[in-house]
Amino acid sequence: MAGAIMLMRGGCSNSATTKLKMEALRANEGCPVDYGNGMTLQSVVYDEASNVVTMTVAVDNESFDMDYLRTNADVAKKNVYLSFSQGDCKPMVNDIANGGAGFKVVLKDKKGGKTVDVLLSPDEVKQMSKSNLSQAEIGKMKFDNWLLVQNRACPQDLGDGTAIAKVVAEEGFVVLYIQGEDNETIDYIRDDSDYYNFMKSNMMSGLAEDVATQSQFALLASNGYGLVFRFYHDDPKKSADITYSVDELQKAMHKTTH
């Protein structure tokens, strides 16, 4: 994201409108840009007639519940707000605000082609540009929003009669309640320490290879949450947990960057 956004910072003009137009053209030339978190910037366009900068972003459906975002405009706007009100994104928002322009983000499902349009008015863009939220506050808002979207997607079918029933934050961990039909495996996880360690290592190896999952690990760890996979059959109280501490999540992320 940073590369495309920095392109939008170049150029000078006495006209804010002309500046926006040139910045959008330059950024668009740099597309596509893979953000590395399940999102790819496909295009940046400035429409002078409507005075709106539009960014089209392809997203993984696993990271974004498109149907939910389409019917919940406030949540969709919060996603855009959290993505563009900080870091390298902030200068771009400032330029759009200075130009008195609107800002539209088109989220496009990479697989199904579904789209969600999020339009911020010039006044909303100005409010975003004036945001002075700390990184900790933004991180907490991102986490709360992520948890909301994850729960909205439940039950999440994992195949083989297994599904994520709910996702909750409790006692310093994000807990995924996973309901399955295989009681024997649940018993092994709970009662056989060797099998538990095997499953824990094997699951982490698979998860660590997924870029979108790495982004979620970072979100959890930065907010002080570990991760628990809670497997059960009929009764969640009769479960078997596979637990990863914050340190273990951070170590998994560190290994993938080296």
Short mmCIF file of C-alpha atoms in Angstrom, two decimals:
data_model
loop_
_atom_site.label_atom_id
_atom_site.label_comp_id
_atom_site.label_asym_id
_atom_site.label_seq_id
_atom_site.Cartn_x
_atom_site.Cartn_y
_atom_site.Cartn_z
CA MET A 1 0.00 0.00 0.00
CA ALA A 2 2.75 2.44 0.93
CA GLY A 3 4.31 2.42 -2.54
CA ALA A 4 1.14 3.38 -4.36
CA ILE A 5 0.20 5.97 -1.77
CA MET A 6 3.61 7.62 -1.83
CA LEU A 7 3.21 8.01 -5.59
CA MET A 8 0.15 10.09 -4.89
CA ARG A 9 2.25 12.56 -2.93
CA GLY A 10 4.26 13.74 -5.93
CA GLY A 11 3.75 16.81 -8.07
CA CYS A 12 2.83 20.43 -7.40
CA SER A 13 0.13 22.63 -8.83
CA ASN A 14 -1.69 25.82 -8.01
CA SER A 15 -4.92 23.89 -8.41
CA ALA A 16 -5.89 21.29 -5.81
CA THR A 17 -8.11 19.68 -8.43
CA THR A 18 -5.26 19.35 -10.92
CA LYS A 19 -3.01 18.00 -8.21
CA LEU A 20 -5.50 15.30 -7.28
CA LYS A 21 -5.89 14.34 -10.91
CA MET A 22 -2.14 14.00 -11.44
CA GLU A 23 -1.61 12.08 -8.20
CA ALA A 24 -4.35 9.63 -9.07
CA LEU A 25 -2.84 9.07 -12.52
CA ARG A 26 0.57 8.38 -11.04
CA ALA A 27 -0.81 6.00 -8.42
CA ASN A 28 -2.86 4.17 -11.02
CA GLU A 29 0.27 3.58 -13.10
CA GLY A 30 1.73 1.71 -10.12
CA CYS A 31 -1.19 -0.75 -9.94
CA PRO A 32 -1.71 -3.54 -9.18
CA VAL A 33 -0.17 -3.35 -5.70
CA ASP A 34 -0.31 -6.40 -3.44
CA TYR A 35 -0.74 -5.26 0.15
CA GLY A 36 0.19 -8.71 1.45
CA ASN A 37 -2.86 -9.01 3.73
CA GLY A 38 -5.44 -10.41 1.36
CA MET A 39 -5.89 -7.05 -0.39
CA THR A 40 -4.67 -5.88 -3.80
CA LEU A 41 -5.01 -2.31 -5.05
CA GLN A 42 -6.27 -2.57 -8.64
CA SER A 43 -6.82 1.03 -9.68
CA VAL A 44 -6.92 4.66 -8.54
CA VAL A 45 -9.10 7.09 -10.49
CA TYR A 46 -10.01 10.73 -9.96
CA ASP A 47 -13.30 11.83 -11.53
CA GLU A 48 -13.16 15.60 -11.91
CA ALA A 49 -16.86 15.92 -12.73
CA SER A 50 -17.95 14.39 -9.41
CA ASN A 51 -14.77 15.41 -7.57
CA VAL A 52 -14.28 11.91 -6.13
CA VAL A 53 -11.13 9.78 -5.85
CA THR A 54 -11.98 6.10 -6.31
CA MET A 55 -9.76 3.21 -5.29
CA THR A 56 -10.70 -0.34 -6.34
CA VAL A 57 -9.33 -2.98 -3.97
CA ALA A 58 -9.58 -6.73 -4.56
CA VAL A 59 -10.04 -8.65 -1.29
CA ASP A 60 -10.13 -12.26 -0.13
CA ASN A 61 -13.62 -13.32 0.86
CA GLU A 62 -12.07 -15.15 3.83
CA SER A 63 -10.99 -11.82 5.30
CA PHE A 64 -14.07 -9.76 4.40
CA ASP A 65 -17.72 -10.74 4.73
CA MET A 66 -18.94 -8.94 1.62
CA ASP A 67 -22.65 -9.58 2.23
CA TYR A 68 -22.40 -8.20 5.74
CA LEU A 69 -20.46 -5.12 4.65
CA ARG A 70 -22.97 -4.46 1.86
CA THR A 71 -25.87 -4.35 4.32
CA ASN A 72 -24.02 -2.60 7.14
CA ALA A 73 -22.73 0.70 5.83
CA ASP A 74 -21.41 1.85 9.21
CA VAL A 75 -19.16 -1.21 9.55
CA ALA A 76 -17.97 -0.83 5.95
CA LYS A 77 -17.08 2.81 6.56
CA LYS A 78 -15.24 1.86 9.73
CA ASN A 79 -13.12 -0.60 7.71
CA VAL A 80 -12.18 2.17 5.30
CA TYR A 81 -11.59 4.64 8.11
CA LEU A 82 -9.25 2.27 9.93
CA SER A 83 -7.33 1.44 6.75
CA PHE A 84 -6.75 4.99 5.52
CA SER A 85 -6.59 7.21 8.62
CA GLN A 86 -3.08 6.23 9.69
CA GLY A 87 0.53 5.80 8.64
CA ASP A 88 1.41 6.19 4.96
CA CYS A 89 -2.27 6.44 4.10
CA LYS A 90 -2.78 9.66 6.05
CA PRO A 91 -1.01 12.01 3.56
CA MET A 92 -3.25 10.79 0.76
CA VAL A 93 -6.35 11.43 2.84
CA ASN A 94 -5.01 14.90 3.61
CA ASP A 95 -4.59 15.63 -0.12
CA ILE A 96 -8.15 14.52 -0.86
CA ALA A 97 -9.42 16.62 2.03
CA ASN A 98 -7.46 19.68 0.88
CA GLY A 99 -8.97 19.26 -2.56
CA GLY A 100 -12.47 19.21 -1.10
CA ALA A 101 -13.08 15.86 -2.81
CA GLY A 102 -15.00 12.77 -1.85
CA PHE A 103 -13.34 9.38 -1.43
CA LYS A 104 -14.79 6.09 -2.65
CA VAL A 105 -13.36 2.64 -2.02
CA VAL A 106 -14.70 -0.25 -4.08
CA LEU A 107 -14.05 -3.57 -2.33
CA LYS A 108 -14.15 -6.41 -4.85
CA ASP A 109 -14.25 -10.10 -3.95
CA LYS A 110 -11.33 -11.80 -5.75
CA LYS A 111 -13.25 -15.02 -6.28
CA GLY A 112 -16.94 -14.22 -6.59
CA GLY A 113 -16.74 -10.75 -8.09
CA LYS A 114 -19.09 -9.24 -5.49
CA THR A 115 -18.44 -5.58 -4.78
CA VAL A 116 -19.10 -3.18 -1.93
CA ASP A 117 -18.91 0.58 -2.55
CA VAL A 118 -17.95 2.76 0.40
CA LEU A 119 -18.32 6.49 -0.24
CA LEU A 120 -17.05 9.16 2.12
CA SER A 121 -18.30 12.69 1.63
CA PRO A 122 -15.83 15.61 1.56
CA ASP A 123 -16.79 16.42 5.16
CA GLU A 124 -16.14 12.83 6.25
CA VAL A 125 -12.76 12.87 4.51
CA LYS A 126 -11.87 16.08 6.34
CA GLN A 127 -12.85 14.49 9.65
CA MET A 128 -10.66 11.49 8.82
CA SER A 129 -7.73 13.77 7.98
CA LYS A 130 -8.05 15.46 11.38
CA SER A 131 -8.08 12.15 13.26
CA ASN A 132 -5.45 12.01 15.98
CA LEU A 133 -6.11 8.50 17.24
CA SER A 134 -3.09 6.74 18.69
CA GLN A 135 -1.82 3.51 17.14
CA ALA A 136 -3.11 1.65 20.21
CA GLU A 137 -6.60 3.13 19.78
CA ILE A 138 -6.65 2.29 16.08
CA GLY A 139 -5.39 -1.22 16.84
CA LYS A 140 -8.18 -1.76 19.36
CA MET A 141 -10.79 -0.53 16.88
CA LYS A 142 -9.38 -2.84 14.20
CA PHE A 143 -9.51 -5.78 16.58
CA ASP A 144 -13.10 -5.09 17.66
CA ASN A 145 -14.16 -4.71 14.04
CA TRP A 146 -12.36 -7.91 13.01
CA LEU A 147 -14.03 -9.85 15.83
CA LEU A 148 -17.44 -8.54 14.76
CA VAL A 149 -16.92 -9.59 11.15
CA GLN A 150 -15.57 -13.02 12.15
CA ASN A 151 -18.61 -13.74 14.27
CA ARG A 152 -20.95 -12.51 11.57
CA ALA A 153 -19.48 -15.11 9.23
CA CYS A 154 -20.21 -18.00 11.64
CA PRO A 155 -20.86 -20.83 11.24
CA GLN A 156 -17.79 -21.04 9.01
CA ASP A 157 -17.72 -24.40 7.24
CA LEU A 158 -14.28 -26.05 7.36
CA GLY A 159 -15.35 -29.23 5.58
CA ASP A 160 -15.52 -32.83 6.82
CA GLY A 161 -18.41 -32.01 9.15
CA THR A 162 -16.42 -29.35 11.00
CA ALA A 163 -17.34 -25.67 11.42
CA ILE A 164 -16.31 -22.63 13.44
CA ALA A 165 -19.41 -22.00 15.55
CA LYS A 166 -18.33 -18.70 17.11
CA VAL A 167 -15.30 -16.52 17.80
CA VAL A 168 -15.00 -14.79 21.18
CA ALA A 169 -12.41 -12.85 23.19
CA GLU A 170 -12.03 -14.14 26.72
CA GLU A 171 -9.32 -13.94 29.38
CA GLY A 172 -6.58 -12.72 27.08
CA PHE A 173 -7.29 -15.14 24.24
CA VAL A 174 -9.35 -15.20 21.08
CA VAL A 175 -11.21 -18.50 21.21
CA LEU A 176 -12.46 -20.24 18.08
CA TYR A 177 -15.22 -22.69 19.01
CA ILE A 178 -14.91 -25.50 16.46
CA GLN A 179 -17.69 -28.06 16.36
CA GLY A 180 -16.94 -31.41 14.74
CA GLU A 181 -18.21 -34.94 14.42
CA ASP A 182 -14.97 -36.74 15.31
CA ASN A 183 -15.10 -37.43 19.05
CA GLU A 184 -12.04 -39.67 18.89
CA THR A 185 -9.74 -36.89 17.67
CA ILE A 186 -11.05 -34.57 20.39
CA ASP A 187 -10.28 -37.22 23.02
CA TYR A 188 -6.73 -37.65 21.65
CA ILE A 189 -6.07 -33.89 21.77
CA ARG A 190 -7.30 -33.75 25.36
CA ASP A 191 -5.75 -36.94 26.74
CA ASP A 192 -2.59 -37.65 24.70
CA SER A 193 0.16 -35.05 25.20
CA ASP A 194 2.23 -36.36 22.28
CA TYR A 195 -0.73 -36.09 19.92
CA TYR A 196 -1.54 -32.62 21.30
CA ASN A 197 1.99 -31.40 20.61
CA PHE A 198 1.91 -32.93 17.14
CA MET A 199 -1.38 -31.23 16.28
CA LYS A 200 -0.23 -27.91 17.73
CA SER A 201 2.98 -27.90 15.70
CA ASN A 202 1.29 -29.15 12.53
CA MET A 203 -1.51 -26.57 12.70
CA MET A 204 0.89 -23.70 13.27
CA SER A 205 3.08 -24.77 10.34
CA GLY A 206 0.08 -24.63 8.03
CA LEU A 207 -1.26 -21.36 9.41
CA ALA A 208 2.13 -19.64 9.27
CA GLU A 209 2.28 -20.11 5.50
CA ASP A 210 -0.89 -18.11 4.91
CA VAL A 211 -0.36 -14.36 4.48
CA ALA A 212 -3.89 -13.39 5.56
CA THR A 213 -3.53 -15.51 8.72
CA GLN A 214 -0.22 -13.82 9.49
CA SER A 215 -2.00 -10.47 9.37
CA GLN A 216 -4.57 -11.77 11.84
CA PHE A 217 -1.82 -13.10 14.13
CA ALA A 218 -0.29 -9.63 14.13
CA LEU A 219 -3.65 -8.05 14.98
CA LEU A 220 -4.21 -10.42 17.90
CA ALA A 221 -0.67 -10.18 19.27
CA SER A 222 -0.56 -6.38 19.04
CA ASN A 223 -3.72 -6.24 21.16
CA GLY A 224 -2.35 -8.68 23.72
CA TYR A 225 -4.39 -11.73 22.68
CA GLY A 226 -3.26 -15.31 22.26
CA LEU A 227 -5.25 -17.85 20.24
CA VAL A 228 -7.24 -20.93 21.26
CA PHE A 229 -8.77 -23.55 18.97
CA ARG A 230 -11.53 -25.14 21.10
CA PHE A 231 -12.71 -28.41 19.58
CA TYR A 232 -15.95 -30.02 20.73
CA HIS A 233 -18.71 -32.35 19.55
CA ASP A 234 -22.05 -31.56 21.21
CA ASP A 235 -21.12 -29.75 24.42
CA PRO A 236 -18.57 -26.87 24.36
CA LYS A 237 -17.86 -27.62 28.02
CA LYS A 238 -16.50 -31.02 26.98
CA SER A 239 -13.83 -29.63 24.73
CA ALA A 240 -10.17 -29.98 23.86
CA ASP A 241 -8.12 -26.81 23.46
CA ILE A 242 -5.04 -26.15 21.37
CA THR A 243 -3.54 -22.94 22.74
CA TYR A 244 -1.01 -20.44 21.38
CA SER A 245 0.32 -17.66 23.60
CA VAL A 246 1.06 -14.15 22.36
CA ASP A 247 4.76 -15.05 22.34
CA GLU A 248 4.09 -18.12 20.19
CA LEU A 249 2.12 -16.07 17.67
CA GLN A 250 4.91 -13.51 17.52
CA LYS A 251 7.55 -16.21 17.04
CA ALA A 252 5.50 -17.74 14.21
CA MET A 253 5.38 -14.35 12.48
CA HIS A 254 9.10 -13.82 13.03
CA LYS A 255 9.97 -17.17 11.40
CA THR A 256 8.06 -16.33 8.22
CA THR A 257 9.97 -13.07 7.74
CA HIS A 258 13.37 -14.72 7.80
#
